[in-house]
Tab-separated table of C-alpha atoms in Angstrom:
chain	number	residue	atom	x	y	z
V	52	MET	CA	-0.162	-0.212	-0.332
V	53	ALA	CA	1.422	3.495	-0.929
V	54	SER	CA	1.449	6.475	1.571
V	55	PRO	CA	-1.418	8.599	2.486
V	56	PHE	CA	0.831	11.657	1.902
V	57	GLY	CA	4.040	12.426	0.683
V	58	LEU	CA	7.408	14.242	1.962
V	59	SER	CA	5.979	18.005	0.851
V	60	PHE	CA	2.894	17.443	2.962
V	61	VAL	CA	5.083	16.820	6.589
V	62	PHE	CA	7.118	19.841	5.726
V	63	PHE	CA	3.861	21.704	5.138
V	64	ASN	CA	2.102	20.648	8.269
V	65	VAL	CA	5.287	21.423	10.574
V	66	LEU	CA	6.027	24.678	8.613
V	67	LEU	CA	2.406	25.714	9.442
V	68	GLU	CA	2.114	24.625	13.395
V	69	GLN	CA	5.859	26.578	13.412
V	70	LEU	CA	4.507	29.470	11.941
V	71	GLY	CA	2.054	29.827	14.603
V	72	VAL	CA	-1.237	28.154	12.782
V	73	PRO	CA	-3.434	25.788	14.990
V	74	VAL	CA	-2.739	22.934	12.908
V	75	PRO	CA	-0.402	20.350	15.270
V	76	ALA	CA	2.063	18.326	13.415
V	77	VAL	CA	3.149	15.208	16.329
V	78	PRO	CA	0.136	13.300	15.220
V	79	THR	CA	1.483	13.647	11.249
V	80	LEU	CA	5.399	13.043	12.563
V	81	VAL	CA	4.314	9.963	14.467
V	82	LEU	CA	2.342	8.589	11.554
V	83	ALA	CA	5.562	9.278	9.095
V	84	GLY	CA	7.655	7.508	11.305
V	85	ALA	CA	5.109	4.734	11.026
V	86	LEU	CA	5.663	4.991	7.683
V	87	ALA	CA	9.259	5.035	7.291
V	88	ALA	CA	9.518	2.252	9.240
V	89	ASP	CA	7.407	0.321	7.087
V	90	GLY	CA	9.542	1.599	3.765
V	91	ARG	CA	6.944	3.952	2.671
V	92	LEU	CA	8.430	6.949	3.231
V	93	PRO	CA	12.508	7.724	3.306
V	94	GLY	CA	13.523	7.878	6.948
V	95	ALA	CA	16.169	10.489	6.227
V	96	GLY	CA	14.877	12.650	3.843
V	97	LEU	CA	11.714	12.857	6.266
V	98	CYS	CA	13.879	14.247	9.211
V	99	ALA	CA	15.963	16.308	7.159
V	100	LEU	CA	12.808	17.861	5.755
V	101	ALA	CA	10.710	18.223	9.306
V	102	VAL	CA	13.971	20.163	10.604
V	103	SER	CA	14.158	22.212	8.072
V	104	ALA	CA	11.001	23.018	8.140
V	105	CYS	CA	11.156	24.040	12.094
V	106	LEU	CA	14.354	26.094	11.162
V	107	ILE	CA	12.592	28.139	8.891
V	108	GLY	CA	9.598	29.147	10.965
V	109	ASP	CA	12.241	29.999	13.911
V	110	SER	CA	14.051	31.912	11.654
V	111	ALA	CA	10.805	34.124	10.879
V	112	TRP	CA	9.610	34.555	13.900
V	113	TYR	CA	13.669	35.267	14.972
V	114	LEU	CA	13.779	38.275	12.391
V	115	ALA	CA	10.228	39.463	13.474
V	116	GLY	CA	11.532	39.896	17.026
V	117	ARG	CA	14.726	41.292	15.619
V	118	VAL	CA	12.820	44.004	13.865
V	119	TYR	CA	10.044	44.459	16.041
V	120	GLY	CA	10.784	43.733	19.218
V	121	GLY	CA	8.734	43.201	22.263
V	122	ARG	CA	5.617	44.228	20.564
V	123	VAL	CA	6.276	40.444	18.842
V	124	MET	CA	6.029	38.582	21.702
V	125	ARG	CA	2.818	41.216	23.122
V	126	LEU	CA	0.849	39.897	19.957
V	127	LEU	CA	1.943	36.733	20.338
V	128	CYS	CA	0.678	36.142	23.722
V	129	ARG	CA	-2.728	38.205	22.870
V	130	ILE	CA	-3.442	35.289	19.888
V	131	SER	CA	-2.072	32.159	21.359
V	132	LEU	CA	-4.485	29.366	22.495
V	133	THR	CA	-1.825	28.975	25.807
V	134	PRO	CA	-2.494	32.142	27.596
V	135	ASP	CA	-1.256	30.484	30.980
V	136	ILE	CA	1.902	30.837	29.493
V	137	CYS	CA	2.462	34.764	28.887
V	138	VAL	CA	5.410	36.636	27.762
V	139	SER	CA	6.866	36.977	31.576
V	140	GLN	CA	6.871	33.509	32.517
V	141	THR	CA	8.232	32.458	29.471
V	142	GLN	CA	10.885	35.367	29.445
V	143	ALA	CA	11.671	33.558	32.952
V	144	SER	CA	12.233	30.669	31.959
V	145	PHE	CA	14.672	32.035	29.027
V	146	GLU	CA	16.446	34.114	31.660
V	147	ARG	CA	16.864	31.240	33.494
V	148	TRP	CA	18.390	29.317	31.019
V	149	GLY	CA	19.542	31.450	28.210
V	150	ALA	CA	20.504	30.003	25.027
V	151	LYS	CA	19.380	26.213	25.981
V	152	ALA	CA	16.043	26.935	26.189
V	153	LEU	CA	15.921	26.493	22.523
V	154	VAL	CA	16.845	22.942	23.281
V	155	ILE	CA	13.786	22.287	24.960
V	156	ALA	CA	11.277	24.775	23.661
V	157	LYS	CA	9.563	22.728	21.593
V	158	PHE	CA	8.365	20.103	24.124
V	159	VAL	CA	6.612	23.082	26.575
V	160	PRO	CA	3.491	24.817	24.955
V	161	GLY	CA	4.225	28.751	25.022
V	162	LEU	CA	7.778	28.770	24.983
V	163	SER	CA	8.233	26.929	21.652
V	164	MET	CA	6.365	30.005	19.881
V	165	ILE	CA	7.875	32.738	22.184
V	166	ALA	CA	11.206	31.766	22.446
V	167	PRO	CA	12.181	32.603	18.456
V	168	PRO	CA	10.921	36.110	18.416
V	169	LEU	CA	12.689	36.730	22.236
V	170	ALA	CA	15.717	35.313	20.805
V	171	GLY	CA	15.368	38.172	17.959
V	172	ALA	CA	14.827	41.021	20.448
V	173	THR	CA	17.318	40.389	22.718
V	174	ARG	CA	20.044	40.600	20.042
V	175	MET	CA	21.158	36.615	20.547
V	176	SER	CA	23.294	36.334	17.442
V	177	TYR	CA	21.763	34.177	14.858
V	178	ALA	CA	24.738	31.640	14.700
V	179	ARG	CA	24.087	30.949	18.267
V	180	PHE	CA	20.533	30.889	17.672
V	181	ALA	CA	20.416	28.235	14.516
V	182	GLY	CA	22.376	26.178	16.408
V	183	PHE	CA	20.416	25.568	19.405
V	184	SER	CA	17.378	26.036	17.793
V	185	ALA	CA	18.508	23.210	15.097
V	186	LEU	CA	19.481	20.743	18.011
V	187	GLY	CA	15.929	21.293	19.652
V	188	SER	CA	14.059	20.741	16.525
V	189	THR	CA	16.102	17.753	16.007
V	190	LEU	CA	15.223	16.254	19.305
V	191	TRP	CA	11.406	17.374	18.809
V	192	VAL	CA	10.835	15.848	15.288
V	193	GLY	CA	13.316	12.638	16.716
V	194	THR	CA	10.937	12.023	19.271
V	195	ALA	CA	8.099	12.539	17.186
V	196	LEU	CA	9.340	9.766	14.403
V	197	LEU	CA	10.553	7.410	17.086
V	198	ALA	CA	7.340	7.223	18.662
V	199	GLY	CA	5.579	6.380	15.098
V	200	VAL	CA	8.401	3.377	14.400
V	201	LEU	CA	7.480	1.925	18.485
V	202	LEU	CA	3.371	2.253	17.309
V	203	ARG	CA	4.283	0.742	13.716
V	204	PRO	CA	2.192	-2.489	13.910
V	205	GLN	CA	-0.869	-0.942	15.387
V	206	ILE	CA	-1.005	2.246	12.682
V	207	VAL	CA	0.182	-0.236	10.206
V	208	LEU	CA	-3.019	-1.451	10.905
V	209	LEU	CA	-5.084	1.450	11.239
V	210	LEU	CA	-4.194	2.439	7.844
V	211	PRO	CA	-6.265	0.781	5.759
V	212	ARG	CA	-9.571	1.166	7.952
V	213	LEU	CA	-8.699	4.996	7.644
V	214	ALA	CA	-8.151	4.540	3.686
V	215	GLY	CA	-11.577	2.928	3.366
V	216	MET	CA	-13.145	5.258	5.091
V	217	GLY	CA	-12.253	8.058	2.590
V	218	ARG	CA	-13.860	11.083	3.047
V	219	ALA	CA	-15.460	10.204	6.412
V	220	ALA	CA	-11.507	10.233	7.478
V	221	LEU	CA	-10.945	13.654	6.710
V	222	VAL	CA	-14.166	15.164	8.712
V	223	ILE	CA	-12.954	13.147	11.886
V	224	LEU	CA	-9.695	15.037	11.581
V	225	LEU	CA	-11.668	18.304	10.860
V	226	VAL	CA	-13.970	17.628	13.785
V	227	LEU	CA	-10.850	16.558	15.920
V	228	LEU	CA	-8.913	19.693	15.051
V	229	GLY	CA	-11.263	21.958	15.822
V	230	THR	CA	-12.768	20.386	18.976
V	231	TYR	CA	-8.692	20.978	19.981
V	232	VAL	CA	-8.870	24.608	18.760
V	233	ALA	CA	-12.272	25.049	20.803
V	234	PHE	CA	-10.631	23.200	24.292
V	235	LYS	CA	-7.770	25.642	23.998
V	236	TRP	CA	-10.064	28.590	23.446
V	237	ARG	CA	-12.387	27.556	26.145
V	238	GLU	CA	-9.303	26.943	28.360
V	239	ARG	CA	-7.856	31.126	27.661
V	240	ARG	CA	-11.402	32.317	28.375
V	241	ARG	CA	-11.213	30.078	31.898
V	242	PHE	CA	-7.866	32.090	32.451
V	243	TYR	CA	-8.675	35.526	31.955
V	244	ALA	CA	-12.089	34.835	33.765
V	245	ALA	CA	-10.313	34.096	36.739
V	246	LEU	CA	-8.177	37.162	36.348
V	247	GLU	CA	-11.456	39.425	36.503
V	248	MET	CA	-11.252	42.057	39.245
V	249	ALA	CA	-11.098	45.488	39.306
V	250	ARG	CA	-8.662	47.249	37.118
V	251	ILE	CA	-7.289	51.048	37.742
V	252	GLY	CA	-7.563	53.589	34.821
V	253	VAL	CA	-3.678	55.852	34.299
V	254	ASP	CA	-5.941	58.801	34.659
V	255	GLU	CA	-6.935	57.910	38.015
V	256	LEU	CA	-2.924	56.512	39.207
V	257	HIS	CA	-1.955	59.659	37.908
V	258	GLU	CA	-4.500	61.623	39.842
V	259	GLN	CA	-3.421	59.579	43.363
V	260	MET	CA	0.226	59.634	42.524
V	261	SER	CA	0.025	63.569	43.181
V	262	GLY	CA	-2.388	63.280	46.577
V	263	ALA	CA	-1.047	62.653	49.918
V	264	ALA	CA	-1.504	59.132	49.959
V	265	ALA	CA	0.123	58.070	47.044
V	266	PRO	CA	-0.124	54.436	46.168
V	267	VAL	CA	2.756	51.488	45.999
V	268	ILE	CA	3.404	50.742	42.670
V	269	VAL	CA	4.915	47.330	41.511
V	270	ASP	CA	6.517	46.679	38.084
V	271	VAL	CA	6.087	42.819	37.864
V	272	ARG	CA	7.949	42.912	34.658
V	273	SER	CA	10.666	40.508	34.021
V	274	PRO	CA	14.495	41.662	33.747
V	275	THR	CA	14.279	40.462	30.003
V	276	ALA	CA	11.024	42.768	29.410
V	277	GLN	CA	12.386	45.917	30.742
V	278	ASP	CA	15.422	45.600	28.640
V	279	LEU	CA	13.286	45.745	25.457
V	280	GLU	CA	11.614	48.597	27.258
V	281	LEU	CA	13.345	50.785	29.231
V	282	ARG	CA	11.101	52.750	30.826
V	283	ARG	CA	8.739	52.994	33.713
V	284	ILE	CA	6.406	54.722	35.931
V	285	PRO	CA	8.115	56.925	38.115
V	286	GLY	CA	8.831	55.623	41.882
V	287	ALA	CA	7.660	51.900	40.732
V	288	LEU	CA	9.504	49.156	42.457
V	289	HIS	CA	10.313	46.130	40.470
V	290	VAL	CA	9.139	42.398	41.738
V	291	PRO	CA	9.030	40.102	38.425
V	292	MET	CA	5.734	38.329	39.187
V	293	HIS	CA	7.033	35.212	39.315
V	294	GLU	CA	8.701	36.532	42.603
V	295	VAL	CA	5.721	38.556	43.877
V	296	GLU	CA	5.517	35.740	46.676
V	297	ARG	CA	8.496	35.832	47.856
V	298	HIS	CA	8.367	39.457	48.973
V	299	LEU	CA	5.303	39.407	50.364
V	300	GLY	CA	6.440	40.718	53.777
V	301	GLU	CA	7.925	44.296	51.699
V	302	LEU	CA	5.015	45.433	50.562
V	303	SER	CA	2.508	47.138	52.492
V	304	ARG	CA	-0.672	45.954	53.375
V	305	ASP	CA	-2.084	49.763	54.389
V	306	SER	CA	-1.122	51.387	51.309
V	307	GLU	CA	-2.918	50.303	47.365
V	308	ILE	CA	-0.550	48.389	45.522
V	309	ILE	CA	-1.129	49.031	42.101
V	310	LEU	CA	0.441	46.502	39.517
V	311	TYR	CA	1.354	46.797	35.844
V	312	CYS	CA	2.830	44.737	33.213
V	313	ASN	CA	3.260	45.018	29.086
V	314	CYS	CA	1.289	42.272	28.888
V	315	PRO	CA	-1.945	41.571	26.991
V	316	ASN	CA	-4.863	41.986	29.392
V	317	GLU	CA	-2.679	42.829	31.901
V	318	ALA	CA	-2.261	38.822	32.236
V	319	SER	CA	1.115	38.947	34.680
V	320	ALA	CA	-0.148	42.147	36.374
V	321	ALA	CA	-3.449	40.224	37.182
V	322	GLN	CA	-1.725	37.180	38.101
V	323	ALA	CA	0.592	38.787	40.854
V	324	ALA	CA	-2.510	40.876	42.333
V	325	ARG	CA	-4.413	37.295	43.055
V	326	VAL	CA	-1.370	35.955	44.601
V	327	LEU	CA	-1.409	38.744	46.558
V	328	LEU	CA	-5.112	38.877	47.125
V	329	ASN	CA	-5.085	35.368	48.016
V	330	HIS	CA	-2.011	36.096	51.075
V	331	GLY	CA	-4.753	38.810	52.417
V	332	PHE	CA	-3.738	42.102	50.927
V	333	ARG	CA	-6.965	43.700	50.186
V	334	ARG	CA	-6.352	47.207	48.168
V	335	VAL	CA	-4.795	45.691	45.181
V	336	ARG	CA	-5.713	46.516	41.857
V	337	PRO	CA	-3.594	46.075	38.271
V	338	LEU	CA	-3.400	48.958	35.693
V	339	ARG	CA	-5.567	48.833	33.253
V	340	GLY	CA	-4.100	48.961	29.894
V	341	GLY	CA	-0.146	48.841	31.494
V	342	LEU	CA	3.095	50.600	30.547
V	343	ASP	CA	1.596	50.880	27.259
V	344	ALA	CA	-0.945	52.863	28.311
V	345	TRP	CA	0.842	55.005	30.711
V	346	ILE	CA	3.095	56.096	27.921
V	347	ALA	CA	0.015	56.367	25.762
V	348	ALA	CA	-1.564	59.021	27.552
V	349	GLY	CA	1.626	60.895	27.653
V	350	TYR	CA	2.960	60.710	31.551
V	351	ALA	CA	6.238	61.123	33.028
V	352	VAL	CA	8.416	58.184	33.225
V	353	GLU	CA	11.579	57.010	34.400
V	354	GLU	CA	14.514	55.420	32.390
V	355	ILE	CA	15.978	52.409	33.554
V	356	ALA	CA	20.042	51.995	33.301
V	357	VAL	CA	20.756	49.080	30.564
V	358	GLY	CA	21.486	45.583	32.838
V	359	VAL	CA	20.271	47.381	35.998
V	360	HIS	CA	17.351	45.697	37.876
V	361	THR	CA	15.595	46.628	41.126
V	362	VAL	CA	13.639	42.727	42.065
V	363	SER	CA	12.202	43.983	45.309
V	364	PRO	CA	11.309	46.721	47.679
V	365	ALA	CA	14.219	46.104	49.643
V	366	ALA	CA	16.860	45.982	46.986
V	367	ALA	CA	15.212	49.253	45.454
V	368	ARG	CA	16.177	51.079	49.139
V	369	GLU	CA	19.695	49.309	48.930
V	370	SER	CA	20.024	50.462	45.503
V	371	ALA	CA	19.271	53.766	46.543
V	372	ALA	CA	21.593	53.839	49.395
V	373	ALA	CA	24.704	52.730	46.953
V	374	ASP	CA	23.323	55.447	44.936
V	375	VAL	CA	23.133	52.419	41.766
V	376	GLY	CA	21.647	52.932	38.797
V	377	VAL	CA	19.837	56.058	39.635
V	378	PRO	CA	17.254	56.532	37.133
V	379	ALA	CA	16.330	59.610	34.953
V	380	LEU	CA	13.265	61.002	34.145
V	381	VAL	CA	12.479	60.974	30.635
V	382	PRO	CA	8.748	62.431	28.861
V	383	GLY	CA	6.334	59.806	27.115
V	384	PRO	CA	5.640	60.783	23.770
V	385	ALA	CA	3.929	63.709	23.090
V	386	PRO	CA	2.944	64.871	26.374
V	387	ALA	CA	0.285	67.721	27.080
V	388	PRO	CA	2.337	70.707	27.957
V	389	PRO	CA	2.386	71.335	31.456
V	390	ASP	CA	0.851	74.155	33.520
V	391	THR	CA	1.214	73.217	37.552
V	392	ALA	CA	2.863	70.514	38.733
V	393	GLY	CA	2.175	67.224	38.267
V	394	ARG	CA	-0.037	67.706	35.334
V	395	ARG	CA	-0.119	65.308	32.457
V	396	GLY	CA	3.268	65.650	30.301
V	397	ASP	CA	5.189	67.001	33.738
V	398	VAL	CA	8.666	66.009	33.828
V	399	LYS	CA	10.800	66.158	36.571
V	400	PRO	CA	14.819	67.030	36.380
V	401	ALA	CA	16.722	64.004	37.326
């Protein structure tokens, strides 16, 4: 019996998945592995084409990250079917493992899509990126093909039945794909529903900052995210989202706490707020629109020195005492001219 599909089908299925189209390639690779073991597909050519498709897709996202920076990751997080893996969490993995994260990226939902543009945005050399990406792609493709080889007896028995079903088999596959997408979309909606809570707008926050009882402002972006956007709200403490629980004792329970990020739907800030609420903090709100909305409104921002990050309120006090990484204030784009202190566009000297 001939193969139900050729090498070109495998290549384009893998390529489309790597480009972000929700057409899972693992089932195709498993089936192709069984067909290769049965002599119906050339094993070496199959592996080479699948790995090439991975590299083409990864390189396209690497280039997009190199050109457009953090905007690409925010777009991917907005349209991703796995929103629980937000940009900040992926960046934390990247910070922990560096380029080695590319080796395991394809085995981790979310990381697979965001790691290539993140590598480009952080200015990793293409040669280094391509080397680790090729290694990770080979492991991922090889694992799927090996699974097909091991399941060859069962798959070979199943293929004639699928061929006899004709169009019915295609309909079943499309229904399964639709079910998968619907399930992942439902997970996405449940995730954001769990983060539904009161937000604060940038105008209200700016007004509170000018009052007597100023809120505590917390920047929950990862260090990598800060390096991609070297501006922050004046006076903000830096506590990355995944470290909030470690620094609970350093945050005041008497003050209102405003958290912000630059994730779509304030996902990271809302997650951090949920952690604080679960530990007894009551006056906690994410900033609607995050840092992007603050900058777009034209309010003053601080510029962060490259590579200097304050990871906790205590570290902020130590840094200030040591006079390390003192930020300078720079205006947001196109601010309105100030006529009194604290109005929109007011920029204090460094």
